[in-house]
Short mmCIF file of C-alpha atoms in Angstrom, two decimals:
data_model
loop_
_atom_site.label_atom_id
_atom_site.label_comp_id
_atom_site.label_asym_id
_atom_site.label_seq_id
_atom_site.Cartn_x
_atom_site.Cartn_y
_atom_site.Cartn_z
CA UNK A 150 1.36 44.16 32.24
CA UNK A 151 2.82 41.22 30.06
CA UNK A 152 1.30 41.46 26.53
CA UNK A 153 -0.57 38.86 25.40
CA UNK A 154 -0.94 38.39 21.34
CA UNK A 155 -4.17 37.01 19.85
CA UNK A 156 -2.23 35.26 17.45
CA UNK A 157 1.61 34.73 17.39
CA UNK A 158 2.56 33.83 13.50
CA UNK A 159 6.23 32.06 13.02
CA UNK A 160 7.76 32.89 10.27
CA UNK A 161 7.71 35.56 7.85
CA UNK A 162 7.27 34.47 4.64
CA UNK A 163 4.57 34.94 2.56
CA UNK A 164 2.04 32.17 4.65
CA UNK A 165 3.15 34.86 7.93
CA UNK A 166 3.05 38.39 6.08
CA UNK A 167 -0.64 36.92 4.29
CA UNK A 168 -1.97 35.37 8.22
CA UNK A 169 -0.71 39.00 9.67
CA UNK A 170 -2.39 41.17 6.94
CA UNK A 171 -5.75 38.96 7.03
CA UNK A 172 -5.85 39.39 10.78
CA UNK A 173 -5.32 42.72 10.98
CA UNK A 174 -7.71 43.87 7.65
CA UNK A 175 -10.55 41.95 9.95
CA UNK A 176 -9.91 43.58 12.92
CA UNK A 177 -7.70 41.31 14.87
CA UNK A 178 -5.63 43.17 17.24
CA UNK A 179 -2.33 42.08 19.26
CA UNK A 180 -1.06 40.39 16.22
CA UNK A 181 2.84 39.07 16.48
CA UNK A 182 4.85 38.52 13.10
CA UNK A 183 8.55 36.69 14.34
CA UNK A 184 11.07 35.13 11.89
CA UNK A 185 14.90 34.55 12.89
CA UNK A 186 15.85 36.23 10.20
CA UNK A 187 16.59 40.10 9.87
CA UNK A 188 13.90 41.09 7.85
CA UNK A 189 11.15 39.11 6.36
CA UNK A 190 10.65 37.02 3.10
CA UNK A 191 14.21 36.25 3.79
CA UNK A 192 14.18 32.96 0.88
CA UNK A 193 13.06 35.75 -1.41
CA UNK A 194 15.92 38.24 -0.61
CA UNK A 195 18.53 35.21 -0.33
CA UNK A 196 17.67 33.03 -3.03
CA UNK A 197 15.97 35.59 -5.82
CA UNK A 198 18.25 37.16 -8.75
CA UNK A 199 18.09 41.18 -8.67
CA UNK A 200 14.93 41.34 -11.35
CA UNK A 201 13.97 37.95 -10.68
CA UNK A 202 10.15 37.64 -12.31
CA UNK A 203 7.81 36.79 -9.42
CA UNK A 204 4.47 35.32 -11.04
CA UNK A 205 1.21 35.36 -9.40
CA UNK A 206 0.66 31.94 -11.72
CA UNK A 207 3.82 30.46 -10.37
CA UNK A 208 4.91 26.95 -12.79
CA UNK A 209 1.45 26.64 -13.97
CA UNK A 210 -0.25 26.72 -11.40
CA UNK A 211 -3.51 29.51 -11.87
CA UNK A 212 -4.43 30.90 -8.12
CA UNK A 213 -7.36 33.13 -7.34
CA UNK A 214 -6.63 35.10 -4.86
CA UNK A 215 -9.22 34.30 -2.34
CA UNK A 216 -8.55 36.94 0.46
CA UNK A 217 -8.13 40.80 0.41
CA UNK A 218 -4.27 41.06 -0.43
CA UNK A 219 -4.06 42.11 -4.20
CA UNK A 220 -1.25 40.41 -5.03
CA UNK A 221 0.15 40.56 -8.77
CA UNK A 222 2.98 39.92 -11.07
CA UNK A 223 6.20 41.68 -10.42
CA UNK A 224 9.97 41.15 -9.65
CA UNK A 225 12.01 40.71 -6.78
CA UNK A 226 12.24 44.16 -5.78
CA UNK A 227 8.31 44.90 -6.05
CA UNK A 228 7.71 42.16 -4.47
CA UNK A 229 9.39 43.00 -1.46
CA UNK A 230 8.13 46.35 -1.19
CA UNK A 231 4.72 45.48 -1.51
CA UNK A 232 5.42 43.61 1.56
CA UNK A 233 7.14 46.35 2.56
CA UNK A 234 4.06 48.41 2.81
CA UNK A 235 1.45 45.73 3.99
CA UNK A 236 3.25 45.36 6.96
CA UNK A 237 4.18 48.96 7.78
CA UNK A 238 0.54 49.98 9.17
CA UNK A 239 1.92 49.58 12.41
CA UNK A 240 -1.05 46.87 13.09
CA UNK A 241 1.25 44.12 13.43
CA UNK A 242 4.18 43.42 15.80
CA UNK A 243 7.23 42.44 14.48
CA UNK A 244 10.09 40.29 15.70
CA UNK A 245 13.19 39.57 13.42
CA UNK A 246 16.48 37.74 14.87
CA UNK A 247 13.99 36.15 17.12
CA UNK A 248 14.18 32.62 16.58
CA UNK A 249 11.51 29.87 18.24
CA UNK A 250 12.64 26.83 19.77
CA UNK A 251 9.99 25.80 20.90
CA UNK A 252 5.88 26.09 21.59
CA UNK A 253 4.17 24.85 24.02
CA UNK A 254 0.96 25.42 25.42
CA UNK A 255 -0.20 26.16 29.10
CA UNK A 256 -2.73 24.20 30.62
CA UNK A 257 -3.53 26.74 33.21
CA UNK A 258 -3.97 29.90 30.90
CA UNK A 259 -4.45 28.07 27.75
CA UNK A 260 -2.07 30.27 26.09
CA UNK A 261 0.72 29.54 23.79
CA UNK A 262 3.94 30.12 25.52
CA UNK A 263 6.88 30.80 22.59
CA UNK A 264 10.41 30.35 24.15
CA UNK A 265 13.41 32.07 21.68
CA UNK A 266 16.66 32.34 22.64
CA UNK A 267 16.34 35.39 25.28
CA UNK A 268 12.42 35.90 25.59
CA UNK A 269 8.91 34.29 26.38
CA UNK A 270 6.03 35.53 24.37
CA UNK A 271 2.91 34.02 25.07
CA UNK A 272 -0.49 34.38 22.46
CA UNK A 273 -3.89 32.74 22.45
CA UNK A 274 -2.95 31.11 19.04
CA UNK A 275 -0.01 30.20 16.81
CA UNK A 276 0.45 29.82 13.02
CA UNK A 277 3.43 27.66 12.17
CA UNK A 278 4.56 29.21 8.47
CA UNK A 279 8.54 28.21 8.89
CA UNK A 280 9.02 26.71 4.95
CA UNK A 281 11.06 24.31 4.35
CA UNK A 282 14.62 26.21 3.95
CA UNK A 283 14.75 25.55 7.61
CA UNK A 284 17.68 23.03 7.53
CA UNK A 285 20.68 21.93 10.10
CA UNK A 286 23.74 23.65 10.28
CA UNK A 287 26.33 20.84 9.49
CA UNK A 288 30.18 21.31 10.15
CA UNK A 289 33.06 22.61 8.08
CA UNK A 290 35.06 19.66 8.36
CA UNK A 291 34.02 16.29 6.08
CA UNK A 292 31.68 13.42 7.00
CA UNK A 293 32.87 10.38 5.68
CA UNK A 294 29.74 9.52 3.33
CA UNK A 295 30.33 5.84 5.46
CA UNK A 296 28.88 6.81 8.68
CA UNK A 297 25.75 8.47 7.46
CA UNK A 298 23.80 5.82 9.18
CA UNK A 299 25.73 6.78 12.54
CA UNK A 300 25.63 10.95 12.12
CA UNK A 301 22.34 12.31 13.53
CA UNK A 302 20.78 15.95 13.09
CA UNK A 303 17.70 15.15 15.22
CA UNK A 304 16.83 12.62 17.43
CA UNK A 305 16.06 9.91 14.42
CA UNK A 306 17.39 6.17 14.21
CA UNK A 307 18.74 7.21 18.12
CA UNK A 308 18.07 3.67 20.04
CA UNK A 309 18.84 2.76 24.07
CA UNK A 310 22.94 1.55 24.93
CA UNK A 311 24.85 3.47 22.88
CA UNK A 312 27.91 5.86 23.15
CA UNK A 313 26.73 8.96 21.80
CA UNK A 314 28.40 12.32 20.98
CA UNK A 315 26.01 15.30 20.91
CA UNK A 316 27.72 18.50 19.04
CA UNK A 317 26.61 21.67 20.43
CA UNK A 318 25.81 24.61 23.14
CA UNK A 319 22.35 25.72 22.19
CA UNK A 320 18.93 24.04 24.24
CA UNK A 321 18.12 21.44 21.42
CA UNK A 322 21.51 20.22 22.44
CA UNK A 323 20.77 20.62 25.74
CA UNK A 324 17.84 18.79 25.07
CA UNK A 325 19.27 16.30 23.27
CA UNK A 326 21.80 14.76 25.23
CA UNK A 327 19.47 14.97 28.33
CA UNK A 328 16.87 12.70 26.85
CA UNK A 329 19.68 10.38 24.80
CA UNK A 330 21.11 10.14 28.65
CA UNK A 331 17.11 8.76 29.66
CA UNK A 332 17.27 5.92 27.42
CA UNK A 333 20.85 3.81 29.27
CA UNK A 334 22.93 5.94 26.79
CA UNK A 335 26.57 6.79 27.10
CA UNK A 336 26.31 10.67 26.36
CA UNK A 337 29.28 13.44 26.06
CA UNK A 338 27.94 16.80 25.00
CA UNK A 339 30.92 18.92 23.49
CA UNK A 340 30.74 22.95 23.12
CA UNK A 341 33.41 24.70 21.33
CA UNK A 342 33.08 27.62 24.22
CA UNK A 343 33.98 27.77 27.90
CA UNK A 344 30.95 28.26 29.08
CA UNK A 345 27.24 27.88 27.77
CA UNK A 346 25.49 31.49 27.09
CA UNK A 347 22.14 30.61 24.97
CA UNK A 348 20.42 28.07 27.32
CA UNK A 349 16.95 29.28 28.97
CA UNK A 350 17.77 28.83 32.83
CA UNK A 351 15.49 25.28 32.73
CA UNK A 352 17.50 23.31 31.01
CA UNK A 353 20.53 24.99 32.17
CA UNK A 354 19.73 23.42 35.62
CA UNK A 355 18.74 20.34 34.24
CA UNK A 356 22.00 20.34 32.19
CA UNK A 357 23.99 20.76 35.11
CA UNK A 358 22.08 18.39 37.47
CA UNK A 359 22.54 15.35 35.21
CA UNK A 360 26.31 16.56 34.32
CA UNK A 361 26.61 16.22 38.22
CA UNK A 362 24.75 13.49 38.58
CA UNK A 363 26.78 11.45 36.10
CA UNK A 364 24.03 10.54 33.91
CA UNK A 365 26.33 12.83 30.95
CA UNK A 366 29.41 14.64 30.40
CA UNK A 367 30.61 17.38 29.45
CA UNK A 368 33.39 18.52 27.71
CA UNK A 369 33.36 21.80 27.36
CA UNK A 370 35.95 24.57 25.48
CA UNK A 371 36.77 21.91 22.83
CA UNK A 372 35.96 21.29 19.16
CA UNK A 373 36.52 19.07 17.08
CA UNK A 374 38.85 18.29 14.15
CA UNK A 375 37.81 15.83 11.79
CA UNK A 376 35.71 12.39 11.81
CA UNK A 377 36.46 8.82 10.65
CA UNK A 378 35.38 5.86 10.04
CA UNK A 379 36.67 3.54 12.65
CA UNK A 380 35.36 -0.23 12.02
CA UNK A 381 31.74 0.99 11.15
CA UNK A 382 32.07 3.16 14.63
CA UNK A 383 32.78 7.40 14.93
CA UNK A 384 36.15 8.57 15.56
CA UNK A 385 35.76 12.03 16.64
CA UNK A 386 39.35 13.86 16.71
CA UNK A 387 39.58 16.52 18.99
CA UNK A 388 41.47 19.87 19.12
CA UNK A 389 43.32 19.14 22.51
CA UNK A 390 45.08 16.36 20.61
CA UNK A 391 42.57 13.49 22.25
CA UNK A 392 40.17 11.41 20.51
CA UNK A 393 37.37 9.01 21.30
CA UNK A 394 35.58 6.93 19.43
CA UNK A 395 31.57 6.64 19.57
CA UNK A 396 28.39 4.21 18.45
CA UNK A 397 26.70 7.88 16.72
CA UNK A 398 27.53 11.53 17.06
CA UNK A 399 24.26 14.33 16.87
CA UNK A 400 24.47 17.33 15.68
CA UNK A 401 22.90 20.65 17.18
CA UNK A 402 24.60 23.71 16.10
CA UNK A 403 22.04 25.48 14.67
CA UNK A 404 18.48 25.36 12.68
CA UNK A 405 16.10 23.53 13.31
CA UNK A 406 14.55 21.00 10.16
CA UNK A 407 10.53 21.91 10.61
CA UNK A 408 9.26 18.46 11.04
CA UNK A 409 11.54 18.61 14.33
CA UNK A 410 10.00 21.52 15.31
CA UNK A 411 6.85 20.56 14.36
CA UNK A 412 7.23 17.20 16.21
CA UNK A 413 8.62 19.18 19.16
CA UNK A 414 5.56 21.47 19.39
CA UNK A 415 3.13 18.28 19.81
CA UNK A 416 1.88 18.74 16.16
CA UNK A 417 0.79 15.23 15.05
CA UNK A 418 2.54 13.79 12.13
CA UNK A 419 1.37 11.34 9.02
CA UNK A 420 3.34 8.57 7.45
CA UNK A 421 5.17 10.88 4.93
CA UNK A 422 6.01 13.25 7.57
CA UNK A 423 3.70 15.83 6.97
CA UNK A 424 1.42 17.67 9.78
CA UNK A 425 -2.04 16.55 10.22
CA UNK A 426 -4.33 19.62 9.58
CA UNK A 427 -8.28 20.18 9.27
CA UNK A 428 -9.68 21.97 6.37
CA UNK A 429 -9.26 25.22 8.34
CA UNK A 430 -5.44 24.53 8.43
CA UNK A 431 -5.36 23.72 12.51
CA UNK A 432 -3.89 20.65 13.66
CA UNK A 433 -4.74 18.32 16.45
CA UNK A 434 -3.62 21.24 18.71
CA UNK A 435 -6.60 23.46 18.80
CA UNK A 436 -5.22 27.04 18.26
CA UNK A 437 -2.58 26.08 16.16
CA UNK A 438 -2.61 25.96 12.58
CA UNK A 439 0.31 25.94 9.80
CA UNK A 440 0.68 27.34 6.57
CA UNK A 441 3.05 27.31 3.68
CA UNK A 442 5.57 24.92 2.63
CA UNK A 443 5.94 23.41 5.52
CA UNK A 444 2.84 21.48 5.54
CA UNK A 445 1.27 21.77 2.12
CA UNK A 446 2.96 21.35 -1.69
CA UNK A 447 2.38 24.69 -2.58
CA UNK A 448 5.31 24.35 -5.00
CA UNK A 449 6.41 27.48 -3.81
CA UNK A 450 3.49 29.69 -4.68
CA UNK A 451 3.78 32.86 -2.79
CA UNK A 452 -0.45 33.44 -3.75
CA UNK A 453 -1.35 30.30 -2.20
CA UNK A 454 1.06 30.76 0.65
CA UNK A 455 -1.26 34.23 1.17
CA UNK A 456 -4.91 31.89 0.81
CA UNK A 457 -3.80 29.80 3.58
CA UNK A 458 -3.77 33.15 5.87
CA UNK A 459 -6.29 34.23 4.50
CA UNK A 460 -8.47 30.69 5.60
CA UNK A 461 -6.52 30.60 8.63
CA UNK A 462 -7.94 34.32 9.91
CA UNK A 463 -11.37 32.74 8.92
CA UNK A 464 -11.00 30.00 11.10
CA UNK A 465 -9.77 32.45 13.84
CA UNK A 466 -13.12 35.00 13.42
CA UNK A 467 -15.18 31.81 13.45
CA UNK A 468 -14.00 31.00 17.11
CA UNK A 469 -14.62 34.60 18.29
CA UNK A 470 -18.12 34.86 16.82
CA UNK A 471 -17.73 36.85 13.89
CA UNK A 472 -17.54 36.67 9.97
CA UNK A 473 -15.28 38.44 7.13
CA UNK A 474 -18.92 39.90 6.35
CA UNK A 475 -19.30 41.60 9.39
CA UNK A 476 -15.87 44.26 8.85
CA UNK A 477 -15.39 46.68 6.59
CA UNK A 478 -11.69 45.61 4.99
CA UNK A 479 -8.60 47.72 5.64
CA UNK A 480 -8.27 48.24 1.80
CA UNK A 481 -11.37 50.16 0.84
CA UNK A 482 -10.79 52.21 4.09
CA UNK A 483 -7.42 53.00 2.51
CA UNK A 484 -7.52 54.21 -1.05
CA UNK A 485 -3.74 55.62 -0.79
CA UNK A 486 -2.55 52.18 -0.93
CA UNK A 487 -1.06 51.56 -3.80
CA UNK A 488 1.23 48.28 -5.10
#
């Protein structure tokens, strides 16, 4: 039968590795870690000097520790293993090079359905936990600093009767150009390949519906050389030798900013871009809660990255009946743990 998780946690930083260890030291089962990286804590391994001091007080900032993870000063490498061992009680699921592109939720089963680039997973709730080192991809070649105001990564400052470019073969490009093409846009989607090979099949028919329906183009097994400034408009040079000039070109080829994906899971947004979330961390989307950078100022702060799971699995026990009281905690059942 098709698993389903309890909880499906996106990202694997420390607001995912502290939501998984929580919900597992309470007695949550079916718990699913995913991060489309190869391993977690990824901004720790990238962006950390070997030895790097890793402070429990990070800038100032004095955290207690208000869960069951015992988390202390150390370096780098400690860091990571004590990570390391949290998450090797084989009580959690793990998913690495698995990126999400998008959640939505079924109205039918009421359960999350979590579509990456070659598999569905589907959980009764989701913690959002992505940071904010989620950026674009942006090209090799230089963008005049001119046509800022006409270069898109998302779907921002996009208005109705204009000749677009969209740069890309994944489904937010997909996705992109088929919703530009909604709005009485002009829309070319260009992919450096012959053929598209990450698209789930939905929007590969719906790509190739509109494509035949004229509502877009596409110009496939071309890429592009270099961009100007034309009279205030795009000039996209191709590598066939053509060019074309356009009102705005998007780009799609690869990562995803988190207030996009936020936006695109339904998460409500304020003024400053920031999700909406209760005091329990869920948002307007009952079931689904974030944590970390992504919604809070955390500065950072891997301890209160780990307090926000550590609310977040309170919030969970709360809906099934039961209290952190009522379970004897994974740590004094295991005295060989050791950090």
């Amino acid at each position: 039968m098709e698993k389903i998780y309890e909880v499906a946690i996106v990202g694997g930083g420390p607001g995912g590795i502290g939501t998984a260890v929580e919900a597992a030291v309470h007695g949550i089962e079916n718990i699913l870690l995913l991060d489309k990286a190869d391993n977690h804590s990824s901004t720790i391994r990238r962006f950390y000097k070997k030895n790097k001091r890793v402070d429990r007080n990070w800038k100032g900032q004095v955290v207690e520790i208000e869960g069951n993870i015992p988390f202390m000063d150390g370096t780098k490498e400690t860091t990571l293993d004590f990570f390391d061992q949290l998450l090797d009680e084989d009580k959690i699921d793990t998913a690495f090079n698995t990126e999400v592109e998008n959640i939505t939720k079924d109205e039918n089963s009421n359960l999350f359905i979590l579509q990456t680039t070659n598999k569905i997973f589907k959980a009764k709730c989701v913690v959002v936990t992505i940071g904010k080192m989620g950026k674009p991809n942006k090209p090799e070649y230089k963008i005049p600093p001119s046509l800022k105001n006409y270069i898109n990564f998302n779907l921002d400052k996009c208005s109705k009767n204009e000749k677009i470019l969209v740069v890309g073969g994944g489904n937010s490009a997909v996705e992109y150009a088929c919703s530009l093409s909604e709005e009485e846009n002009t829309v070319t989607l260009v992919y450096r390949k012959e053929k598209f090979t990450r698209l789930n099949p939905e929007n590969e028919d719906i790509l190739f519906k509109y494509n035949g329906q004229e509502k877009l183009r596409l110009r496939l097994n071309t890429d592009i050389e270099s961009i100007e400034n034309e009279d205030g408009r795009v000039k996209v040079s191709f590598t066939d030798g053509h060019f074309t000039i356009y009102d705005r070109a998007i780009y799609a080829i690869g990562g995803t900013a988190p207030v996009d994906f936020l936006k695109k899971a339904g998460i409500k947004m304020d003024e400053d871009g920031k999700p909406i979330y209760n005091e329990d961390n869920e948002t307007n989307i009952p079931c689904m809660y974030v944590a970390g950078d992504v919604a809070f100022n955390t500065g950072g702060s891997i301890a209160t990255a780990l307090n926000h799971g550590f609310r977040i699995t309170n919030s969970l026990l709360k809906k099934r009946g039961k209290t952190k009281s009522s379970i004897e905690l994974f740590f004094k059942n295991n005295p060989t743990f050791k950090y």
